[in-house]
Amino acid sequence: MGKKQQTAIIGGGAAGFFCAINLKEMCPQMGVTIFEGGTRVLRKVKVSGGGRCNCTNTFEDVSDLAQVYPRGHRLLKRLFNVFNYRDAYQWFEHHGVPLTVQADHCVFPAAQDSQVIIDCFLHEAHRHDIDIRTNHKINSLEELSNYDYIVITTGGITSPSTLHLPPSTHPCPSLFTFRIEDAALTALMGTVINQAQTMLPGTKLRAEGPLLITHWGMSGPAILKLSSYGARLLADSAYRHSLSINWTGEREQAVMDELTTLTIRHTQKQLSSVRPFGLPARLWNYLTEKSLQGRAHALWGSLNKKELNRLVNILTNDQYLIAGRAPFKDEFVTCGGVSLSDVYPTTLESRLQPHLYFAGEVLDIDGITGGFNFQAAWTTAYVVAQSISNDHSRQTVDNSHQSC
C-alpha cells in the first residue's frame, strides 16, 4: 500500500475549512491539515453580518454576475456550473445548519447566529480527523515540501508575496464606508434613507440601496456597493474623490413633477411640514437649508422656478467630497489578489507550480455586500477540493495499472 497523500491548507477561514471538509468527504483517505497563523480560526465568519453571517444570497435579483462581482464574475459564472448558491444552501442544510431567506434575498442561518456555522465546521473537521494547527504561520512554501498538495486560503488582506509566490494584483480594501468632513451632515448621524442612489462623478460607477449617515460620514449598502465597484479607483486617488447622492432614487423630471405638485397642493404650508418622497425630517431640513440658504422655512407656494430647480438639483445630485475611508478598519473584503490568469479556470491550480491551488479571497475575486463574498469562498473552495480529489483518483488508477 502506498504512502497516504497529504494536503496542506494555509488559512483557517471560511474557504480553508470548506475546502478541507469537502476534500475529506470526496477523498476520505487524504490527510488534511489546516495551518492558521492566528490564535483562532474562522474569525471573519464569527463577526460577519453583525454576528449573524450572511452566508449566501438567492441571486434572484441578479441578471448578470458583474452586477455583484466587480472582479471575477466571468470565472465565477463558469465555476457556478460546479457549485453555486443553490448547492451552498443545500450543503448547509444537509450538514445541520437550517437557513432562512430575507426579503432582500440575503441568506442567514435560521438561528441568526454565526456561531452555528463555526460549530458546524469544527464538528465536521473533528469528524473527518482534519488536523487544525493554530499559531502556526507558514512563511514559505518550502516549509510544506512533505505535502502532496497545497491550498492557499489566506484571505485578501495578506498579499501572496509573503509566501514568495509570483506577483499578484496588489490588494486594496473593498466594502468600506466613506469619511465626509461636513459637520452639518454628520450631525444627522443615525438617519437612514431607504432608497438612495450614489455615484462617483466622472465615471459610470453607481449603486443604490439604503444609505446611513454616521458620525464620520456615510455607510449602508448604497455606499458599500459603490466602494466595491470603485475600490481600485478610490485606492489610486488616496480615497479622495467627489461623490454624488440622489436622495430620492428618482429621475430628475419625476422629482420636479413631485415638487411642482406640492407647491400647488400645499401653497400655505411651510417646507418643513411637507416632505417629498418620505425623506426623514432632519435630512429634508438640512437639504432645504443647504439649497435655499435662509429660505428653508418658506411656504411651498412662495417658491420660484429658480428655487425649485435648486431643490431638484440637491435632491438628485447632491455633491460631497470623500475625504478617506472610515477612521477604523471596518472593511471585510479585499480587492486584488492572485491574478486569475495565473490559475487554470476549471481547477484553480497554479499555472506556475503544480499541485498548488488557491481558494477564497486570496484570488482576485470580490463581491458587493449581501452574501456574495462568502458564496465565492464556498464555490472556489469546493472546486479546489474536487480538483485535488480528481487528481488523487487519477494517480491512484495510474499506480494500480503500473503495479499490474
CSV table of C-alpha atoms in Angstrom, one decimal:
chain,number,residue,atom,x,y,z
A,1,MET,CA,0.0,0.0,0.0
A,2,GLY,CA,1.4,3.4,-1.0
A,3,LYS,CA,2.0,6.3,1.4
A,4,LYS,CA,-1.1,8.3,2.4
A,5,GLN,CA,-1.2,11.5,0.5
A,6,GLN,CA,-1.3,14.8,2.4
A,7,THR,CA,-2.9,18.2,1.7
A,8,ALA,CA,-1.9,21.4,3.5
A,9,ILE,CA,-4.3,24.3,3.6
A,10,ILE,CA,-2.9,27.6,4.6
A,11,GLY,CA,-5.5,29.7,6.3
A,12,GLY,CA,-8.2,28.7,8.8
A,13,GLY,CA,-11.0,30.8,7.5
A,14,ALA,CA,-14.2,30.1,5.6
A,15,ALA,CA,-12.6,28.9,2.3
A,16,GLY,CA,-10.0,26.9,4.2
A,17,PHE,CA,-12.5,24.9,6.2
A,18,PHE,CA,-14.9,24.5,3.4
A,19,CYS,CA,-12.2,23.1,1.2
A,20,ALA,CA,-10.9,20.8,3.9
A,21,ILE,CA,-14.3,19.3,4.8
A,22,ASN,CA,-15.3,18.8,1.2
A,23,LEU,CA,-12.0,17.3,0.3
A,24,LYS,CA,-12.3,14.7,3.1
A,25,GLU,CA,-15.9,13.9,2.0
A,26,MET,CA,-14.7,13.3,-1.5
A,27,CYS,CA,-11.5,11.6,-0.7
A,28,PRO,CA,-11.6,10.1,2.9
A,29,GLN,CA,-8.1,8.6,2.5
A,30,MET,CA,-6.5,12.0,2.1
A,31,GLY,CA,-4.7,13.5,5.1
A,32,VAL,CA,-5.7,17.2,5.5
A,33,THR,CA,-4.0,19.8,7.8
A,34,ILE,CA,-5.2,23.4,8.2
A,35,PHE,CA,-2.5,25.9,9.2
A,36,GLU,CA,-3.7,29.1,10.9
A,37,GLY,CA,-1.3,31.8,11.8
A,38,GLY,CA,-3.5,33.3,14.5
A,39,THR,CA,-4.8,32.0,17.7
A,40,ARG,CA,-8.4,31.4,16.5
A,41,VAL,CA,-9.9,30.0,13.3
A,42,LEU,CA,-13.0,31.3,11.4
A,43,ARG,CA,-12.7,34.8,12.9
A,44,LYS,CA,-14.2,36.6,10.0
A,45,VAL,CA,-17.2,34.2,10.0
A,46,LYS,CA,-17.8,35.0,13.6
A,47,VAL,CA,-18.2,38.8,13.1
A,48,SER,CA,-19.7,38.8,9.6
A,49,GLY,CA,-23.2,40.1,9.1
A,50,GLY,CA,-23.2,41.7,12.6
A,51,GLY,CA,-22.5,38.3,14.1
A,52,ARG,CA,-25.3,36.6,12.0
A,53,CYS,CA,-23.2,35.6,9.0
A,54,ASN,CA,-24.8,36.4,5.7
A,55,CYS,CA,-23.6,33.1,4.2
A,56,THR,CA,-25.0,33.4,0.6
A,57,ASN,CA,-27.7,35.0,-1.5
A,58,THR,CA,-30.6,33.7,-3.6
A,59,PHE,CA,-29.3,35.7,-6.6
A,60,GLU,CA,-33.0,36.3,-7.6
A,61,ASP,CA,-32.3,40.0,-8.5
A,62,VAL,CA,-29.1,39.2,-10.3
A,63,SER,CA,-29.3,39.1,-14.1
A,64,ASP,CA,-25.6,39.5,-14.7
A,65,LEU,CA,-22.9,38.4,-12.2
A,66,ALA,CA,-20.9,41.6,-13.0
A,67,GLN,CA,-23.6,43.4,-11.0
A,68,VAL,CA,-22.5,41.7,-7.8
A,69,TYR,CA,-18.9,40.7,-8.6
A,70,PRO,CA,-16.9,43.7,-9.8
A,71,ARG,CA,-13.9,41.4,-10.2
A,72,GLY,CA,-14.0,37.7,-11.1
A,73,HIS,CA,-17.6,37.4,-12.5
A,74,ARG,CA,-16.5,35.6,-15.6
A,75,LEU,CA,-14.7,32.9,-13.8
A,76,LEU,CA,-17.5,32.5,-11.2
A,77,LYS,CA,-20.0,32.1,-14.0
A,78,ARG,CA,-18.0,29.0,-15.1
A,79,LEU,CA,-17.5,27.7,-11.6
A,80,PHE,CA,-21.2,28.1,-10.6
A,81,ASN,CA,-21.8,25.2,-13.0
A,82,VAL,CA,-19.9,23.1,-10.5
A,83,PHE,CA,-21.1,24.5,-7.2
A,84,ASN,CA,-23.5,27.5,-6.9
A,85,TYR,CA,-25.7,29.3,-4.4
A,86,ARG,CA,-28.3,26.5,-4.5
A,87,ASP,CA,-25.7,23.9,-3.8
A,88,ALA,CA,-24.4,26.0,-0.9
A,89,TYR,CA,-27.9,26.3,0.5
A,90,GLN,CA,-28.4,22.5,0.3
A,91,TRP,CA,-24.9,21.9,1.7
A,92,PHE,CA,-25.5,23.8,4.9
A,93,GLU,CA,-29.0,22.4,5.4
A,94,HIS,CA,-27.6,18.9,4.9
A,95,HIS,CA,-24.9,19.5,7.4
A,96,GLY,CA,-27.3,20.6,10.1
A,97,VAL,CA,-27.4,24.4,9.6
A,98,PRO,CA,-31.0,25.4,8.7
A,99,LEU,CA,-31.1,28.6,6.7
A,100,THR,CA,-33.6,31.4,6.2
A,101,VAL,CA,-34.1,33.9,3.3
A,102,GLN,CA,-34.7,37.6,4.0
A,103,ALA,CA,-36.9,39.8,1.8
A,104,ASP,CA,-33.7,41.3,0.3
A,105,HIS,CA,-32.6,37.8,-0.8
A,106,CYS,CA,-29.8,37.6,1.7
A,107,VAL,CA,-29.5,34.1,3.3
A,108,PHE,CA,-28.6,33.7,7.0
A,109,PRO,CA,-28.6,30.8,9.5
A,110,ALA,CA,-32.1,30.4,10.9
A,111,ALA,CA,-30.6,30.7,14.3
A,112,GLN,CA,-29.4,34.3,13.3
A,113,ASP,CA,-26.0,33.4,14.9
A,114,SER,CA,-22.7,32.9,13.0
A,115,GLN,CA,-21.6,30.5,15.7
A,116,VAL,CA,-23.8,27.7,14.3
A,117,ILE,CA,-21.7,27.8,11.1
A,118,ILE,CA,-18.5,27.8,13.1
A,119,ASP,CA,-19.8,24.9,15.2
A,120,CYS,CA,-20.7,23.0,12.0
A,121,PHE,CA,-17.3,23.4,10.5
A,122,LEU,CA,-15.5,22.4,13.7
A,123,HIS,CA,-17.7,19.4,14.1
A,124,GLU,CA,-17.1,18.2,10.6
A,125,ALA,CA,-13.4,18.9,10.9
A,126,HIS,CA,-13.3,16.7,14.0
A,127,ARG,CA,-15.5,14.0,12.5
A,128,HIS,CA,-13.2,13.8,9.4
A,129,ASP,CA,-10.0,13.9,11.5
A,130,ILE,CA,-8.8,17.1,10.0
A,131,ASP,CA,-5.6,18.4,11.7
A,132,ILE,CA,-6.0,22.1,12.8
A,133,ARG,CA,-2.9,23.9,13.8
A,134,THR,CA,-3.3,27.4,15.2
A,135,ASN,CA,-0.4,29.8,15.9
A,136,HIS,CA,1.3,28.2,13.0
A,137,LYS,CA,2.3,30.8,10.4
A,138,ILE,CA,3.7,29.5,7.1
A,139,ASN,CA,6.3,31.9,5.7
A,140,SER,CA,7.4,29.9,2.8
A,141,LEU,CA,6.0,27.0,0.7
A,142,GLU,CA,9.3,25.2,1.3
A,143,GLU,CA,8.1,24.5,4.8
A,144,LEU,CA,5.4,22.3,3.3
A,145,SER,CA,7.7,20.2,1.0
A,146,ASN,CA,6.4,17.0,2.5
A,147,TYR,CA,2.8,17.7,1.4
A,148,ASP,CA,1.5,16.4,-1.9
A,149,TYR,CA,-1.0,19.3,-2.4
A,150,ILE,CA,-1.0,22.9,-1.0
A,151,VAL,CA,-4.1,25.1,-0.9
A,152,ILE,CA,-3.7,28.8,-0.1
A,153,THR,CA,-6.8,30.4,1.5
A,154,THR,CA,-5.2,33.2,3.4
A,155,GLY,CA,-7.8,35.8,2.6
A,156,GLY,CA,-7.3,39.1,0.9
A,157,ILE,CA,-5.5,41.3,3.5
A,158,THR,CA,-2.2,39.4,3.3
A,159,SER,CA,-0.5,39.6,-0.1
A,160,PRO,CA,0.5,36.2,-1.5
A,161,SER,CA,4.0,37.8,-1.9
A,162,THR,CA,4.6,37.0,1.8
A,163,LEU,CA,4.8,33.3,0.7
A,164,HIS,CA,7.2,34.2,-2.0
A,165,LEU,CA,4.7,33.5,-4.7
A,166,PRO,CA,4.6,35.1,-8.2
A,167,PRO,CA,3.5,38.8,-8.2
A,168,SER,CA,-0.3,39.3,-7.8
A,169,THR,CA,-2.7,42.1,-8.3
A,170,HIS,CA,-1.9,44.4,-5.4
A,171,PRO,CA,-4.6,44.1,-2.7
A,172,CYS,CA,-6.5,47.1,-1.5
A,173,PRO,CA,-9.6,47.4,0.7
A,174,SER,CA,-13.1,47.0,-0.7
A,175,LEU,CA,-16.6,47.3,1.0
A,176,PHE,CA,-15.7,50.3,3.2
A,177,THR,CA,-17.5,53.4,4.4
A,178,PHE,CA,-16.8,56.9,3.4
A,179,ARG,CA,-15.4,59.7,5.6
A,180,ILE,CA,-17.1,63.0,4.8
A,181,GLU,CA,-15.8,66.1,6.5
A,182,ASP,CA,-19.1,68.0,6.8
A,183,ALA,CA,-20.2,68.8,10.3
A,184,ALA,CA,-23.8,69.7,9.3
A,185,LEU,CA,-24.1,66.4,7.5
A,186,THR,CA,-22.6,64.2,10.3
A,187,ALA,CA,-24.8,66.0,12.8
A,188,LEU,CA,-27.6,63.9,11.2
A,189,MET,CA,-25.9,60.6,12.3
A,190,GLY,CA,-28.3,57.7,12.6
A,191,THR,CA,-30.5,59.0,9.7
A,192,VAL,CA,-31.4,56.2,7.2
A,193,ILE,CA,-32.5,56.8,3.7
A,194,ASN,CA,-34.3,53.8,2.4
A,195,GLN,CA,-33.6,54.1,-1.3
A,196,ALA,CA,-30.7,56.4,-2.3
A,197,GLN,CA,-28.5,56.3,-5.4
A,198,THR,CA,-24.8,57.0,-5.2
A,199,MET,CA,-22.3,57.8,-7.9
A,200,LEU,CA,-18.6,58.7,-8.5
A,201,PRO,CA,-18.8,61.7,-10.9
A,202,GLY,CA,-16.6,61.3,-14.0
A,203,THR,CA,-17.2,57.5,-14.0
A,204,LYS,CA,-20.0,55.1,-14.8
A,205,LEU,CA,-19.8,53.7,-11.3
A,206,ARG,CA,-23.1,53.9,-9.4
A,207,ALA,CA,-25.0,52.0,-6.7
A,208,GLU,CA,-28.4,52.1,-5.0
A,209,GLY,CA,-30.0,51.0,-1.8
A,210,PRO,CA,-30.3,52.1,1.8
A,211,LEU,CA,-27.9,54.8,3.0
A,212,LEU,CA,-26.9,55.5,6.6
A,213,ILE,CA,-25.5,58.9,7.8
A,214,THR,CA,-22.9,58.3,10.5
A,215,HIS,CA,-20.8,60.4,12.8
A,216,TRP,CA,-17.9,60.1,10.4
A,217,GLY,CA,-19.7,60.3,7.1
A,218,MET,CA,-21.8,57.7,5.2
A,219,SER,CA,-22.4,54.0,5.3
A,220,GLY,CA,-25.1,51.5,4.3
A,221,PRO,CA,-25.5,49.2,1.2
A,222,ALA,CA,-25.5,52.2,-1.3
A,223,ILE,CA,-22.1,53.2,0.0
A,224,LEU,CA,-20.6,49.8,0.5
A,225,LYS,CA,-21.6,48.7,-3.0
A,226,LEU,CA,-20.1,51.9,-4.5
A,227,SER,CA,-16.8,51.3,-2.6
A,228,SER,CA,-16.6,47.8,-4.1
A,229,TYR,CA,-17.2,49.0,-7.6
A,230,GLY,CA,-14.7,51.8,-7.2
A,231,ALA,CA,-12.2,50.0,-4.9
A,232,ARG,CA,-9.2,50.3,-7.3
A,233,LEU,CA,-10.1,53.9,-8.4
A,234,LEU,CA,-10.5,55.1,-4.9
A,235,ALA,CA,-7.3,53.5,-3.7
A,236,ASP,CA,-5.4,55.1,-6.6
A,237,SER,CA,-6.8,58.5,-5.6
A,238,ALA,CA,-5.8,58.1,-2.0
A,239,TYR,CA,-9.5,57.8,-1.1
A,240,ARG,CA,-10.3,61.4,-2.0
A,241,HIS,CA,-12.9,61.7,-4.7
A,242,SER,CA,-16.1,63.6,-5.4
A,243,LEU,CA,-19.4,61.8,-4.5
A,244,SER,CA,-22.9,62.4,-5.9
A,245,ILE,CA,-26.0,61.5,-4.0
A,246,ASN,CA,-29.6,61.2,-5.3
A,247,TRP,CA,-31.6,61.1,-2.0
A,248,THR,CA,-34.8,60.2,-3.7
A,249,GLY,CA,-33.8,57.4,-6.0
A,250,GLU,CA,-36.0,59.0,-8.7
A,251,ARG,CA,-35.2,60.7,-12.0
A,252,GLU,CA,-34.8,64.5,-12.1
A,253,GLN,CA,-38.1,65.1,-14.0
A,254,ALA,CA,-40.1,62.9,-11.6
A,255,VAL,CA,-38.6,65.0,-8.7
A,256,MET,CA,-39.5,68.2,-10.4
A,257,ASP,CA,-43.1,67.0,-11.1
A,258,GLU,CA,-43.5,66.0,-7.4
A,259,LEU,CA,-42.2,69.3,-6.1
A,260,THR,CA,-44.4,71.3,-8.5
A,261,THR,CA,-47.4,69.3,-7.3
A,262,LEU,CA,-46.6,70.2,-3.7
A,263,THR,CA,-46.4,73.9,-4.5
A,264,ILE,CA,-50.0,73.7,-5.8
A,265,ARG,CA,-51.5,71.4,-3.1
A,266,HIS,CA,-49.7,72.9,-0.1
A,267,THR,CA,-49.4,76.6,-1.0
A,268,GLN,CA,-49.7,77.9,2.6
A,269,LYS,CA,-47.7,75.2,4.3
A,270,GLN,CA,-44.0,75.6,5.2
A,271,LEU,CA,-41.4,73.4,3.5
A,272,SER,CA,-40.5,71.7,6.8
A,273,SER,CA,-44.1,70.5,7.3
A,274,VAL,CA,-44.4,68.6,4.0
A,275,ARG,CA,-41.6,66.3,3.0
A,276,PRO,CA,-41.4,64.8,-0.5
A,277,PHE,CA,-40.6,61.1,-1.1
A,278,GLY,CA,-40.9,60.3,2.6
A,279,LEU,CA,-37.5,61.8,3.4
A,280,PRO,CA,-36.5,61.9,7.1
A,281,ALA,CA,-37.3,65.3,8.7
A,282,ARG,CA,-33.8,66.1,9.7
A,283,LEU,CA,-32.4,65.3,6.3
A,284,TRP,CA,-35.1,67.3,4.5
A,285,ASN,CA,-34.5,70.3,6.7
A,286,TYR,CA,-30.7,70.0,6.1
A,287,LEU,CA,-31.2,69.8,2.4
A,288,THR,CA,-33.6,72.8,2.1
A,289,GLU,CA,-31.3,74.9,4.2
A,290,LYS,CA,-28.3,73.9,2.1
A,291,SER,CA,-30.2,74.6,-1.1
A,292,LEU,CA,-32.3,77.7,-0.3
A,293,GLN,CA,-29.9,79.3,2.3
A,294,GLY,CA,-32.2,81.2,4.7
A,295,ARG,CA,-35.5,80.3,2.9
A,296,ALA,CA,-35.8,76.8,4.5
A,297,HIS,CA,-39.0,77.9,6.3
A,298,ALA,CA,-40.6,79.5,3.3
A,299,LEU,CA,-44.1,78.5,2.2
A,300,TRP,CA,-44.4,75.9,-0.6
A,301,GLY,CA,-46.4,78.4,-2.7
A,302,SER,CA,-43.7,81.1,-2.5
A,303,LEU,CA,-41.1,79.1,-4.3
A,304,ASN,CA,-40.0,80.5,-7.6
A,305,LYS,CA,-38.7,78.4,-10.6
A,306,LYS,CA,-35.1,79.0,-9.7
A,307,GLU,CA,-35.6,77.8,-6.1
A,308,LEU,CA,-37.4,74.7,-7.4
A,309,ASN,CA,-34.5,73.9,-9.7
A,310,ARG,CA,-32.1,74.2,-6.8
A,311,LEU,CA,-34.2,71.9,-4.7
A,312,VAL,CA,-34.4,69.4,-7.5
A,313,ASN,CA,-30.7,69.5,-8.1
A,314,ILE,CA,-29.8,68.9,-4.4
A,315,LEU,CA,-32.3,66.1,-4.1
A,316,THR,CA,-30.9,64.3,-7.2
A,317,ASN,CA,-27.3,65.4,-7.5
A,318,ASP,CA,-26.1,66.5,-4.0
A,319,GLN,CA,-22.3,66.8,-4.0
A,320,TYR,CA,-19.7,65.8,-1.4
A,321,LEU,CA,-16.0,65.1,-1.1
A,322,ILE,CA,-14.9,61.7,0.1
A,323,ALA,CA,-12.1,62.5,2.5
A,324,GLY,CA,-11.0,59.0,3.1
A,325,ARG,CA,-12.2,55.6,4.5
A,326,ALA,CA,-13.8,55.4,7.9
A,327,PRO,CA,-11.5,56.1,10.8
A,328,PHE,CA,-11.3,52.5,11.8
A,329,LYS,CA,-10.7,49.2,9.9
A,330,ASP,CA,-14.3,48.3,9.0
A,331,GLU,CA,-13.6,46.7,5.7
A,332,PHE,CA,-14.0,42.9,5.5
A,333,VAL,CA,-13.2,42.4,1.8
A,334,THR,CA,-10.1,43.0,-0.3
A,335,CYS,CA,-9.9,43.9,-4.0
A,336,GLY,CA,-7.0,42.2,-5.7
A,337,GLY,CA,-5.0,39.0,-5.0
A,338,VAL,CA,-3.7,36.2,-7.2
A,339,SER,CA,-4.3,37.0,-10.8
A,340,LEU,CA,-7.0,34.8,-12.4
A,341,SER,CA,-4.8,34.5,-15.5
A,342,ASP,CA,-2.2,32.6,-13.3
A,343,VAL,CA,-4.6,29.8,-12.4
A,344,TYR,CA,-6.4,27.1,-14.5
A,345,PRO,CA,-10.0,28.2,-14.7
A,346,THR,CA,-11.5,24.8,-14.2
A,347,THR,CA,-9.3,23.6,-11.3
A,348,LEU,CA,-7.9,26.8,-9.7
A,349,GLU,CA,-4.5,25.2,-9.8
A,350,SER,CA,-1.5,27.5,-10.3
A,351,ARG,CA,-0.2,27.6,-13.9
A,352,LEU,CA,3.2,28.2,-12.5
A,353,GLN,CA,3.5,25.5,-9.8
A,354,PRO,CA,1.9,22.1,-10.0
A,355,HIS,CA,-0.3,20.9,-7.1
A,356,LEU,CA,-0.6,24.5,-5.7
A,357,TYR,CA,-4.2,25.8,-5.5
A,358,PHE,CA,-6.0,28.9,-4.4
A,359,ALA,CA,-9.5,29.5,-3.0
A,360,GLY,CA,-11.4,32.3,-1.4
A,361,GLU,CA,-10.5,35.9,-1.2
A,362,VAL,CA,-6.8,35.4,-1.9
A,363,LEU,CA,-7.9,35.2,-5.6
A,364,ASP,CA,-8.7,38.4,-7.4
A,365,ILE,CA,-12.4,37.9,-6.9
A,366,ASP,CA,-14.6,40.1,-4.7
A,367,GLY,CA,-18.3,40.9,-4.5
A,368,ILE,CA,-20.6,43.6,-3.1
A,369,THR,CA,-22.3,43.2,0.3
A,370,GLY,CA,-25.1,40.7,0.5
A,371,GLY,CA,-23.6,37.2,1.0
A,372,PHE,CA,-21.8,37.2,-2.4
A,373,ASN,CA,-18.2,37.1,-1.0
A,374,PHE,CA,-19.0,34.0,1.1
A,375,GLN,CA,-20.6,32.4,-1.9
A,376,ALA,CA,-17.4,33.0,-3.9
A,377,ALA,CA,-15.5,31.3,-1.0
A,378,TRP,CA,-17.7,28.3,-0.9
A,379,THR,CA,-17.6,27.9,-4.7
A,380,THR,CA,-13.8,28.2,-5.2
A,381,ALA,CA,-13.1,26.0,-2.1
A,382,TYR,CA,-15.4,23.3,-3.4
A,383,VAL,CA,-13.8,23.4,-6.9
A,384,VAL,CA,-10.3,23.1,-5.4
A,385,ALA,CA,-11.4,20.2,-3.2
A,386,GLN,CA,-12.9,18.4,-6.3
A,387,SER,CA,-9.8,19.2,-8.3
A,388,ILE,CA,-7.5,17.6,-5.7
A,389,SER,CA,-9.8,14.6,-5.3
A,390,ASN,CA,-9.9,14.0,-9.0
A,391,ASP,CA,-6.1,14.3,-9.3
A,392,HIS,CA,-5.7,11.9,-6.4
A,393,SER,CA,-8.0,9.4,-8.1
A,394,ARG,CA,-6.1,9.6,-11.4
A,395,GLN,CA,-2.9,9.0,-9.6
A,396,THR,CA,-4.4,6.0,-7.8
A,397,VAL,CA,-5.6,4.5,-11.1
A,398,ASP,CA,-2.2,5.1,-12.8
A,399,ASN,CA,-0.4,3.5,-9.9
A,400,SER,CA,-2.6,0.4,-9.9
A,401,HIS,CA,-2.0,0.0,-13.6
A,402,GLN,CA,1.7,0.2,-13.2
A,403,SER,CA,1.7,-2.4,-10.4
A,404,CYS,CA,-0.3,-4.9,-12.6
